[in-house]
Amino acid sequence: MNQIMIGLLLVMAAGMFAHGLWKSRKHHHHYQGIGHKHGGSVLSVDYYAYASHMRKWNATFKVIFSMICLLLCLIFNNIYVSLAVILIMGYMAVVIGGLEFDHYISMMMIPIVFLLFGSAAIAVGFSWDPIGEYNLSVFGLFYIYCSKASLWKAAGLIFKALGAVSALYMMTLTTPLSELIVVLRKAHLPKVIIELMNMIYRYIFIMLDTHSRMKNSAESRLGYVDFRTSCYSFGQVASNLLIVSLKRGTDYYNALESRCYNGDLMFLEEEKPMKKTQVVGAAAVVALLIVIKLGA
């Protein structure tokens, strides 16, 4: 049965890759000049969301679908379901949404590195004696050991977390924050949580932009010419970052008040009706995940 599941996932991956290759040759669309960079390395997610081909999809539909896939990935706790969710969500964000593959992979590398280090404690153990199916002596003092069960458990945890993350990535990379806030309001989430979420999200990029400007200023004055100077410049940037960011945050708040801000952020809502093909496709994905779970 495991071989059947692996074969099914390989067929899915091959089909998605072929469709993505065909679509890229047909449209030849790239995100040149769209990604907004802070300091040359940090990309604003909102710019990808506004440029996504899935932006015209109904925001409520995308949020509900991604949440259903996330919950199924966590509840089923099956490595094959997790792999299917990762493939489907990546396919939607890259092939259907039009996001460049290297950008998507660079964003996925952040949770991957974190999960690899975090799951090492589950897969690997230490002992004074050579136990477990696999063990390695360290200078003859102690042994590092692991077993097939621990490796399989760690792999399941990694893929389950990546499946949940990929579902959230699909939602955030194809849906602008303003539309997500509208969906949360329709869900009757407390107003204070929505306001704080929006303010914190915006403030993160204020701090990133401030750091980028200060770092570029230090580099133009040879502030990173050697290790000692780099440490000094880093300390200066870090000590001034909070103060300058608070000042810029105050300026942004004053700009809001000058536009009659009364504590309630209002966004223009665009009518985006759900299409039958999208609903049918989502239902087919959910059914496929259930079949994989029952067949595993």
Short mmCIF file of C-alpha atoms in Angstrom, two decimals:
data_model
loop_
_atom_site.label_atom_id
_atom_site.label_comp_id
_atom_site.label_asym_id
_atom_site.label_seq_id
_atom_site.Cartn_x
_atom_site.Cartn_y
_atom_site.Cartn_z
CA MET A 1 0.00 0.00 0.00
CA ASN A 2 2.88 2.35 0.77
CA GLN A 3 4.27 1.76 -2.71
CA ILE A 4 0.89 2.69 -4.20
CA MET A 5 0.82 5.95 -2.22
CA ILE A 6 4.38 6.79 -3.27
CA GLY A 7 3.50 6.06 -6.89
CA LEU A 8 0.42 8.28 -6.67
CA LEU A 9 2.44 11.15 -5.24
CA LEU A 10 5.09 10.74 -7.94
CA VAL A 11 2.41 10.83 -10.65
CA MET A 12 0.93 13.97 -9.05
CA ALA A 13 4.35 15.63 -8.90
CA ALA A 14 5.14 14.72 -12.51
CA GLY A 15 1.77 16.01 -13.74
CA MET A 16 2.12 19.28 -11.83
CA PHE A 17 5.68 19.76 -13.12
CA ALA A 18 4.63 19.10 -16.71
CA HIS A 19 1.71 21.51 -16.47
CA GLY A 20 3.93 24.15 -14.89
CA LEU A 21 6.55 23.75 -17.63
CA TRP A 22 3.90 24.00 -20.33
CA LYS A 23 2.32 27.05 -18.74
CA SER A 24 5.65 28.83 -18.26
CA ARG A 25 6.51 28.37 -21.93
CA LYS A 26 3.07 29.52 -22.98
CA HIS A 27 2.86 32.68 -20.88
CA HIS A 28 6.56 33.36 -20.14
CA HIS A 29 5.55 35.65 -17.26
CA HIS A 30 8.05 36.81 -14.66
CA TYR A 31 7.96 39.02 -11.56
CA GLN A 32 10.56 41.44 -12.81
CA GLY A 33 10.49 44.67 -10.83
CA ILE A 34 7.50 43.61 -8.74
CA GLY A 35 9.11 42.12 -5.65
CA HIS A 36 9.73 44.90 -3.17
CA LYS A 37 13.10 44.48 -1.49
CA HIS A 38 14.22 45.73 1.89
CA GLY A 39 18.00 45.76 2.10
CA GLY A 40 18.33 43.55 -0.97
CA SER A 41 17.20 40.34 0.77
CA VAL A 42 13.76 40.68 2.35
CA LEU A 43 10.80 40.54 0.01
CA SER A 44 7.44 42.01 0.92
CA VAL A 45 4.81 39.27 0.73
CA ASP A 46 2.12 41.79 -0.20
CA TYR A 47 3.84 42.57 -3.50
CA TYR A 48 3.69 38.91 -4.50
CA ALA A 49 0.05 38.74 -3.42
CA TYR A 50 -0.91 41.75 -5.54
CA ALA A 51 0.97 40.33 -8.54
CA SER A 52 -0.42 36.80 -8.18
CA HIS A 53 -2.64 35.38 -10.92
CA MET A 54 -4.89 34.10 -8.14
CA ARG A 55 -5.57 37.58 -6.80
CA LYS A 56 -8.86 37.66 -8.71
CA TRP A 57 -10.07 34.60 -6.82
CA ASN A 58 -12.51 35.06 -3.98
CA ALA A 59 -10.54 35.77 -0.80
CA THR A 60 -12.98 33.93 1.48
CA PHE A 61 -12.73 30.84 -0.71
CA LYS A 62 -8.91 30.87 -0.58
CA VAL A 63 -8.84 31.32 3.20
CA ILE A 64 -11.38 28.53 3.83
CA PHE A 65 -9.66 26.15 1.40
CA SER A 66 -6.20 26.73 2.87
CA MET A 67 -7.53 26.32 6.41
CA ILE A 68 -9.26 23.04 5.49
CA CYS A 69 -6.03 21.69 3.96
CA LEU A 70 -4.07 22.84 7.01
CA LEU A 71 -6.48 21.14 9.42
CA LEU A 72 -6.57 17.92 7.40
CA CYS A 73 -2.77 17.88 7.37
CA LEU A 74 -2.66 18.21 11.16
CA ILE A 75 -5.61 15.94 12.00
CA PHE A 76 -4.73 13.06 9.67
CA ASN A 77 -1.09 13.09 10.84
CA ASN A 78 -0.05 11.09 7.79
CA ILE A 79 3.19 11.65 5.90
CA TYR A 80 1.57 10.95 2.52
CA VAL A 81 -1.21 13.46 3.17
CA SER A 82 1.39 16.01 4.21
CA LEU A 83 3.39 15.43 1.03
CA ALA A 84 0.23 15.80 -1.06
CA VAL A 85 -0.62 19.09 0.67
CA ILE A 86 2.92 20.39 0.08
CA LEU A 87 2.74 19.50 -3.62
CA ILE A 88 -0.75 20.92 -4.17
CA MET A 89 -0.16 24.17 -2.27
CA GLY A 90 3.19 24.72 -4.01
CA TYR A 91 1.55 24.01 -7.37
CA MET A 92 -1.16 26.58 -6.69
CA ALA A 93 1.27 29.28 -5.54
CA VAL A 94 3.89 28.75 -8.26
CA VAL A 95 2.08 27.42 -11.33
CA ILE A 96 -1.41 28.86 -10.94
CA GLY A 97 -0.36 31.95 -8.98
CA GLY A 98 2.68 32.67 -11.16
CA LEU A 99 5.22 33.05 -8.35
CA GLU A 100 8.79 32.27 -9.40
CA PHE A 101 9.93 28.88 -8.14
CA ASP A 102 13.21 30.12 -6.66
CA HIS A 103 11.39 32.77 -4.63
CA TYR A 104 9.00 30.14 -3.28
CA ILE A 105 11.84 27.79 -2.37
CA SER A 106 13.80 30.58 -0.66
CA MET A 107 10.77 31.31 1.51
CA MET A 108 10.26 27.61 2.28
CA MET A 109 13.90 27.25 3.34
CA ILE A 110 13.23 29.30 6.49
CA PRO A 111 10.85 26.76 8.10
CA ILE A 112 12.81 23.84 6.60
CA VAL A 113 16.04 24.83 8.37
CA PHE A 114 14.18 25.47 11.62
CA LEU A 115 12.38 22.11 11.44
CA LEU A 116 15.56 20.18 10.63
CA PHE A 117 17.29 21.49 13.73
CA GLY A 118 14.15 21.18 15.87
CA SER A 119 13.43 17.59 14.81
CA ALA A 120 17.00 16.42 15.41
CA ALA A 121 16.16 15.98 19.10
CA ILE A 122 13.41 13.51 18.13
CA ALA A 123 15.44 11.50 15.62
CA VAL A 124 18.73 11.34 17.54
CA GLY A 125 19.56 10.31 21.11
CA PHE A 126 22.67 9.98 23.27
CA SER A 127 23.76 6.98 25.32
CA TRP A 128 26.79 5.53 27.08
CA ASP A 129 26.13 2.18 25.39
CA PRO A 130 25.75 1.29 21.67
CA ILE A 131 21.96 0.95 21.43
CA GLY A 132 19.47 1.54 18.63
CA GLU A 133 19.56 0.35 15.04
CA TYR A 134 22.12 2.99 14.06
CA ASN A 135 24.78 4.32 16.42
CA LEU A 136 28.00 6.30 16.19
CA SER A 137 30.78 6.43 18.74
CA VAL A 138 32.05 9.93 19.60
CA PHE A 139 35.69 9.80 20.71
CA GLY A 140 34.91 6.58 22.56
CA LEU A 141 33.08 8.55 25.27
CA PHE A 142 29.42 8.19 24.30
CA TYR A 143 27.20 7.13 21.42
CA ILE A 144 24.81 9.00 19.14
CA TYR A 145 22.03 6.62 18.14
CA CYS A 146 18.75 6.55 16.24
CA SER A 147 16.25 4.05 14.93
CA LYS A 148 13.95 3.68 11.95
CA ALA A 149 10.97 4.52 14.14
CA SER A 150 12.54 7.74 15.42
CA LEU A 151 13.63 8.77 11.90
CA TRP A 152 10.15 8.07 10.55
CA LYS A 153 8.58 10.02 13.42
CA ALA A 154 10.86 13.01 12.82
CA ALA A 155 10.17 12.90 9.07
CA GLY A 156 6.42 12.79 9.73
CA LEU A 157 6.69 15.82 12.02
CA ILE A 158 8.74 17.77 9.48
CA PHE A 159 6.40 17.07 6.58
CA LYS A 160 3.30 17.75 8.67
CA ALA A 161 4.66 21.16 9.70
CA LEU A 162 5.74 21.93 6.12
CA GLY A 163 2.29 20.98 4.87
CA ALA A 164 0.68 23.42 7.29
CA VAL A 165 3.21 26.13 6.36
CA SER A 166 2.68 25.58 2.62
CA ALA A 167 -1.09 25.97 3.09
CA LEU A 168 -0.52 29.30 4.85
CA TYR A 169 1.97 30.35 2.17
CA MET A 170 -0.58 29.65 -0.54
CA MET A 171 -3.06 31.89 1.26
CA THR A 172 -0.68 34.78 2.01
CA LEU A 173 1.16 34.73 -1.34
CA THR A 174 -2.09 34.98 -3.31
CA THR A 175 -4.23 37.17 -1.04
CA PRO A 176 -3.32 40.77 -0.08
CA LEU A 177 -3.50 41.68 3.59
CA SER A 178 -6.40 44.08 3.05
CA GLU A 179 -8.53 41.20 1.69
CA LEU A 180 -7.49 38.93 4.56
CA ILE A 181 -8.64 41.60 7.01
CA VAL A 182 -12.01 41.79 5.26
CA VAL A 183 -12.35 38.00 5.59
CA LEU A 184 -11.47 38.14 9.29
CA ARG A 185 -14.10 40.84 9.81
CA LYS A 186 -16.71 38.65 8.13
CA ALA A 187 -15.66 35.89 10.56
CA HIS A 188 -16.44 38.34 13.44
CA LEU A 189 -12.91 38.27 14.82
CA PRO A 190 -12.49 40.88 17.60
CA LYS A 191 -11.75 44.29 16.16
CA VAL A 192 -8.74 44.91 18.40
CA ILE A 193 -7.01 41.74 17.12
CA ILE A 194 -7.53 42.76 13.49
CA GLU A 195 -6.21 46.26 14.12
CA LEU A 196 -3.16 44.97 15.99
CA MET A 197 -2.43 42.43 13.28
CA ASN A 198 -2.48 45.09 10.59
CA MET A 199 -0.39 47.57 12.61
CA ILE A 200 2.22 44.95 13.57
CA TYR A 201 2.47 43.70 10.00
CA ARG A 202 3.03 47.20 8.66
CA TYR A 203 5.47 48.06 11.44
CA ILE A 204 7.64 45.05 10.62
CA PHE A 205 8.32 46.47 7.17
CA ILE A 206 8.89 49.94 8.60
CA MET A 207 11.66 48.47 10.76
CA LEU A 208 13.08 46.50 7.83
CA ASP A 209 13.14 49.58 5.62
CA THR A 210 14.74 51.63 8.40
CA HIS A 211 17.43 48.99 8.92
CA SER A 212 18.09 48.86 5.19
CA ARG A 213 18.60 52.63 4.99
CA MET A 214 20.89 52.69 8.04
CA LYS A 215 22.93 49.71 6.79
CA ASN A 216 23.35 51.25 3.33
CA SER A 217 24.46 54.50 4.96
CA ALA A 218 27.06 52.66 7.03
CA GLU A 219 28.31 50.70 4.00
CA SER A 220 28.74 53.91 1.99
CA ARG A 221 31.07 55.15 4.75
CA LEU A 222 33.11 51.89 4.80
CA GLY A 223 31.41 50.83 8.01
CA TYR A 224 31.91 47.14 7.19
CA VAL A 225 35.45 47.28 5.83
CA ASP A 226 36.84 44.89 8.48
CA PHE A 227 35.59 42.77 11.37
CA ARG A 228 36.21 45.35 14.10
CA THR A 229 34.52 48.14 12.16
CA SER A 230 31.65 45.81 11.24
CA CYS A 231 31.01 45.04 14.93
CA TYR A 232 31.03 48.74 15.77
CA SER A 233 28.67 49.59 12.87
CA PHE A 234 26.36 46.73 13.83
CA GLY A 235 26.14 48.04 17.38
CA GLN A 236 25.41 51.56 16.19
CA VAL A 237 22.69 50.40 13.79
CA ALA A 238 21.10 48.15 16.42
CA SER A 239 21.09 50.89 19.08
CA ASN A 240 19.49 53.46 16.77
CA LEU A 241 17.10 51.13 14.97
CA LEU A 242 14.35 51.13 17.61
CA ILE A 243 14.46 54.89 18.13
CA VAL A 244 14.35 55.72 14.42
CA SER A 245 11.65 53.10 13.76
CA LEU A 246 9.48 54.50 16.57
CA LYS A 247 9.84 57.95 15.07
CA ARG A 248 8.83 56.70 11.63
CA GLY A 249 5.95 54.76 13.17
CA THR A 250 4.75 57.98 14.82
CA ASP A 251 4.91 59.74 11.46
CA TYR A 252 2.79 56.99 9.88
CA TYR A 253 0.24 57.25 12.68
CA ASN A 254 0.07 61.04 12.27
CA ALA A 255 -0.51 60.48 8.56
CA LEU A 256 -3.45 58.20 9.45
CA GLU A 257 -4.94 60.77 11.81
CA SER A 258 -4.62 63.50 9.19
CA ARG A 259 -6.86 61.30 7.02
CA CYS A 260 -9.56 61.11 9.72
CA TYR A 261 -8.46 57.81 11.26
CA ASN A 262 -10.77 56.96 14.16
CA GLY A 263 -9.46 53.54 15.14
CA ASP A 264 -11.15 51.62 12.34
CA LEU A 265 -9.19 50.80 9.18
CA MET A 266 -11.47 50.58 6.17
CA PHE A 267 -10.48 48.91 2.89
CA LEU A 268 -12.12 49.00 -0.51
CA GLU A 269 -13.83 45.67 -1.11
CA GLU A 270 -13.85 44.26 -4.63
CA GLU A 271 -16.53 41.81 -5.68
CA LYS A 272 -14.92 38.49 -6.55
CA PRO A 273 -17.54 35.76 -6.98
CA MET A 274 -16.57 32.12 -6.52
CA LYS A 275 -16.48 30.03 -9.68
CA LYS A 276 -17.87 26.53 -9.91
CA THR A 277 -14.62 25.17 -11.30
CA GLN A 278 -12.73 26.46 -8.26
CA VAL A 279 -15.22 24.92 -5.83
CA VAL A 280 -15.16 21.61 -7.70
CA GLY A 281 -11.35 21.65 -7.73
CA ALA A 282 -11.20 22.34 -4.00
CA ALA A 283 -13.66 19.53 -3.30
CA ALA A 284 -11.57 17.18 -5.45
CA VAL A 285 -8.42 18.09 -3.48
CA VAL A 286 -10.14 17.45 -0.15
CA ALA A 287 -11.51 14.15 -1.44
CA LEU A 288 -8.03 13.16 -2.65
CA LEU A 289 -6.53 13.85 0.78
CA ILE A 290 -9.22 11.73 2.44
CA VAL A 291 -8.60 8.89 -0.04
CA ILE A 292 -4.86 9.04 0.64
CA LYS A 293 -5.51 8.87 4.38
CA LEU A 294 -7.88 5.89 4.04
CA GLY A 295 -5.52 4.10 1.65
CA ALA A 296 -2.36 4.67 3.70
#
